[in-house]
């Protein structure tokens, strides 16, 4: 089971980016490829940079994915970077990779502004997610932010 989970998690390192417009809602989504940032004995942190736009309203963010292979659902309460609390919200919690035991995953979002997003395109973002059932740290490289900015063009 752990071998399968490891293979799936390592595949996240090469997941392609997203560039699409939903014809029904008009939501434009641009996201970098996925990066696996931390592998623990029972948990993995993955992330990607993202930009969403609809009717001129924009959101610049980092999407996080914390997956645990024990019976505990991640429960992230805050995100931090060098003593500064970042705006974090939980997007979804789900079970994945069900076999003998289901993995539990929390998808979350660190909301940024465009200026910070542009700055991060050169240095990346080192962050720490803190939760009731563990903490997870990683560094999303500047290339992830640069990839999204290049696709977003003049938006």
mmCIF file of C-alpha atoms in Angstrom:
data_model
loop_
_atom_site.group_PDB
_atom_site.id
_atom_site.type_symbol
_atom_site.label_atom_id
_atom_site.label_comp_id
_atom_site.label_asym_id
_atom_site.label_seq_id
_atom_site.Cartn_x
_atom_site.Cartn_y
_atom_site.Cartn_z
ATOM 1 C CA UNK A 1 0.000 0.000 0.000
ATOM 2 C CA UNK A 2 2.787 2.425 0.937
ATOM 3 C CA UNK A 3 4.626 1.605 -2.286
ATOM 4 C CA UNK A 4 1.533 2.455 -4.336
ATOM 5 C CA UNK A 5 1.045 5.681 -2.361
ATOM 6 C CA UNK A 6 4.695 6.609 -2.895
ATOM 7 C CA UNK A 7 4.432 5.997 -6.647
ATOM 8 C CA UNK A 8 1.302 8.131 -6.847
ATOM 9 C CA UNK A 9 2.863 10.879 -4.783
ATOM 10 C CA UNK A 10 6.063 10.941 -6.792
ATOM 11 C CA UNK A 11 3.939 11.173 -9.915
ATOM 12 C CA UNK A 12 2.685 14.487 -8.505
ATOM 13 C CA UNK A 13 6.170 15.835 -9.216
ATOM 14 C CA UNK A 14 5.409 15.569 -12.913
ATOM 15 C CA UNK A 15 1.718 16.396 -13.076
ATOM 16 C CA UNK A 16 1.150 18.848 -15.896
ATOM 17 C CA UNK A 17 -0.050 22.383 -15.395
ATOM 18 C CA UNK A 18 -3.593 23.496 -16.088
ATOM 19 C CA UNK A 19 -4.709 26.172 -18.536
ATOM 20 C CA UNK A 20 -8.440 26.184 -19.196
ATOM 21 C CA UNK A 21 -11.578 28.265 -19.460
ATOM 22 C CA UNK A 22 -14.808 26.756 -18.180
ATOM 23 C CA UNK A 23 -17.413 27.427 -20.903
ATOM 24 C CA UNK A 24 -20.269 27.335 -18.379
ATOM 25 C CA UNK A 25 -18.929 29.602 -15.637
ATOM 26 C CA UNK A 26 -16.373 31.648 -17.568
ATOM 27 C CA UNK A 27 -13.747 30.855 -14.923
ATOM 28 C CA UNK A 28 -10.199 30.872 -16.285
ATOM 29 C CA UNK A 29 -7.815 28.590 -14.417
ATOM 30 C CA UNK A 30 -4.044 28.636 -14.849
ATOM 31 C CA UNK A 31 -1.913 26.420 -12.624
ATOM 32 C CA UNK A 32 1.695 25.315 -12.562
ATOM 33 C CA UNK A 33 2.711 21.699 -12.600
ATOM 34 C CA UNK A 34 2.464 19.955 -9.240
ATOM 35 C CA UNK A 35 5.461 19.712 -6.910
ATOM 36 C CA UNK A 36 5.959 17.208 -4.100
ATOM 37 C CA UNK A 37 7.493 19.282 -1.325
ATOM 38 C CA UNK A 38 7.717 16.989 1.689
ATOM 39 C CA UNK A 39 7.551 13.232 2.237
ATOM 40 C CA UNK A 40 7.044 12.061 5.808
ATOM 41 C CA UNK A 41 6.567 8.480 6.964
ATOM 42 C CA UNK A 42 2.782 9.011 7.071
ATOM 43 C CA UNK A 43 2.141 12.197 5.097
ATOM 44 C CA UNK A 44 3.003 14.100 1.942
ATOM 45 C CA UNK A 45 2.806 17.789 1.103
ATOM 46 C CA UNK A 46 2.354 18.768 -2.548
ATOM 47 C CA UNK A 47 1.574 22.191 -4.017
ATOM 48 C CA UNK A 48 1.160 24.226 -7.198
ATOM 49 C CA UNK A 49 0.922 27.942 -7.962
ATOM 50 C CA UNK A 50 -2.398 29.064 -9.466
ATOM 51 C CA UNK A 51 -4.321 31.999 -10.927
ATOM 52 C CA UNK A 52 -8.094 32.244 -11.325
ATOM 53 C CA UNK A 53 -9.997 34.945 -13.194
ATOM 54 C CA UNK A 54 -13.645 35.623 -13.972
ATOM 55 C CA UNK A 55 -15.179 38.895 -15.125
ATOM 56 C CA UNK A 56 -12.036 40.816 -14.169
ATOM 57 C CA UNK A 57 -11.845 39.467 -10.609
ATOM 58 C CA UNK A 58 -8.558 37.650 -9.956
ATOM 59 C CA UNK A 59 -7.161 35.309 -7.323
ATOM 60 C CA UNK A 60 -3.433 34.498 -7.103
ATOM 61 C CA UNK A 61 -2.688 31.562 -4.835
ATOM 62 C CA UNK A 62 -0.803 28.434 -3.877
ATOM 63 C CA UNK A 63 -2.892 25.272 -3.814
ATOM 64 C CA UNK A 64 -1.714 22.799 -1.173
ATOM 65 C CA UNK A 65 -2.417 19.082 -0.881
ATOM 66 C CA UNK A 66 -1.656 17.280 2.381
ATOM 67 C CA UNK A 67 -2.215 13.530 2.112
ATOM 68 C CA UNK A 68 -1.951 11.192 5.099
ATOM 69 C CA UNK A 69 -1.831 7.414 4.823
ATOM 70 C CA UNK A 70 -2.936 6.736 8.378
ATOM 71 C CA UNK A 71 -6.475 7.059 9.700
ATOM 72 C CA UNK A 72 -6.155 10.765 10.525
ATOM 73 C CA UNK A 73 -7.559 13.461 8.269
ATOM 74 C CA UNK A 74 -5.243 16.456 7.947
ATOM 75 C CA UNK A 75 -6.705 19.430 9.751
ATOM 76 C CA UNK A 76 -4.693 22.508 8.780
ATOM 77 C CA UNK A 77 -5.419 25.561 10.904
ATOM 78 C CA UNK A 78 -2.865 28.082 9.605
ATOM 79 C CA UNK A 79 -0.052 28.785 7.132
ATOM 80 C CA UNK A 80 3.165 30.630 7.946
ATOM 81 C CA UNK A 81 6.269 31.952 6.201
ATOM 82 C CA UNK A 82 9.174 33.260 8.298
ATOM 83 C CA UNK A 83 6.995 34.505 11.172
ATOM 84 C CA UNK A 84 4.274 35.939 8.946
ATOM 85 C CA UNK A 85 0.852 34.306 8.956
ATOM 86 C CA UNK A 86 -0.514 33.757 5.472
ATOM 87 C CA UNK A 87 -4.194 33.707 4.493
ATOM 88 C CA UNK A 88 -5.176 30.001 4.355
ATOM 89 C CA UNK A 89 -8.505 28.336 3.704
ATOM 90 C CA UNK A 90 -9.514 24.706 3.377
ATOM 91 C CA UNK A 91 -10.958 23.858 -0.047
ATOM 92 C CA UNK A 92 -11.856 20.180 0.376
ATOM 93 C CA UNK A 93 -11.231 17.069 2.444
ATOM 94 C CA UNK A 94 -11.525 13.681 0.809
ATOM 95 C CA UNK A 95 -10.487 10.044 0.904
ATOM 96 C CA UNK A 96 -8.118 8.888 -1.817
ATOM 97 C CA UNK A 97 -6.340 5.677 -2.788
ATOM 98 C CA UNK A 98 -8.701 3.424 -0.859
ATOM 99 C CA UNK A 99 -7.441 -0.117 -0.413
ATOM 100 C CA UNK A 100 -6.919 -1.633 3.016
ATOM 101 C CA UNK A 101 -6.849 1.892 4.444
ATOM 102 C CA UNK A 102 -7.958 5.065 2.674
ATOM 103 C CA UNK A 103 -5.599 7.997 2.476
ATOM 104 C CA UNK A 104 -7.040 11.239 3.760
ATOM 105 C CA UNK A 105 -6.304 14.448 1.870
ATOM 106 C CA UNK A 106 -6.913 18.097 2.610
ATOM 107 C CA UNK A 107 -6.754 20.544 -0.265
ATOM 108 C CA UNK A 108 -6.167 24.117 0.779
ATOM 109 C CA UNK A 109 -5.315 27.508 -0.625
ATOM 110 C CA UNK A 110 -2.826 30.155 0.432
ATOM 111 C CA UNK A 111 -4.186 33.398 -1.014
ATOM 112 C CA UNK A 112 -1.614 35.913 -2.290
ATOM 113 C CA UNK A 113 -1.759 39.234 -4.077
ATOM 114 C CA UNK A 114 -0.316 39.734 -7.559
ATOM 115 C CA UNK A 115 2.650 41.791 -6.370
ATOM 116 C CA UNK A 116 3.769 39.094 -3.931
ATOM 117 C CA UNK A 117 3.109 36.395 -6.565
ATOM 118 C CA UNK A 118 5.438 38.256 -8.964
ATOM 119 C CA UNK A 119 8.110 38.570 -6.273
ATOM 120 C CA UNK A 120 7.851 34.847 -5.531
ATOM 121 C CA UNK A 121 8.541 34.078 -9.215
ATOM 122 C CA UNK A 122 12.231 34.738 -8.524
ATOM 123 C CA UNK A 123 12.702 33.326 -5.030
ATOM 124 C CA UNK A 124 9.835 30.914 -4.447
ATOM 125 C CA UNK A 125 7.797 30.489 -1.264
ATOM 126 C CA UNK A 126 9.003 28.683 1.836
ATOM 127 C CA UNK A 127 6.007 27.939 4.041
ATOM 128 C CA UNK A 128 4.814 25.869 6.958
ATOM 129 C CA UNK A 129 1.287 24.490 7.354
ATOM 130 C CA UNK A 130 0.254 23.931 10.972
ATOM 131 C CA UNK A 131 -2.577 21.622 11.926
ATOM 132 C CA UNK A 132 -4.146 19.723 14.785
ATOM 133 C CA UNK A 133 -2.666 16.442 13.512
ATOM 134 C CA UNK A 134 0.749 17.543 12.329
ATOM 135 C CA UNK A 135 2.686 20.219 10.540
ATOM 136 C CA UNK A 136 4.119 20.244 7.040
ATOM 137 C CA UNK A 137 6.842 22.422 5.560
ATOM 138 C CA UNK A 138 8.035 22.970 2.032
ATOM 139 C CA UNK A 139 9.465 25.312 -0.547
ATOM 140 C CA UNK A 140 7.554 25.926 -3.781
ATOM 141 C CA UNK A 141 10.197 27.074 -6.280
ATOM 142 C CA UNK A 142 10.024 30.358 -8.146
ATOM 143 C CA UNK A 143 9.622 28.409 -11.390
ATOM 144 C CA UNK A 144 6.056 27.482 -10.348
ATOM 145 C CA UNK A 145 5.064 31.144 -10.013
ATOM 146 C CA UNK A 146 6.953 32.121 -13.191
ATOM 147 C CA UNK A 147 5.130 29.370 -15.128
ATOM 148 C CA UNK A 148 1.734 30.786 -14.129
ATOM 149 C CA UNK A 149 2.762 34.389 -14.843
ATOM 150 C CA UNK A 150 4.028 33.412 -18.303
ATOM 151 C CA UNK A 151 0.733 31.680 -19.120
ATOM 152 C CA UNK A 152 -1.313 34.550 -17.671
ATOM 153 C CA UNK A 153 0.530 37.042 -19.887
ATOM 154 C CA UNK A 154 -0.850 40.551 -19.543
ATOM 155 C CA UNK A 155 -3.816 39.613 -17.360
#
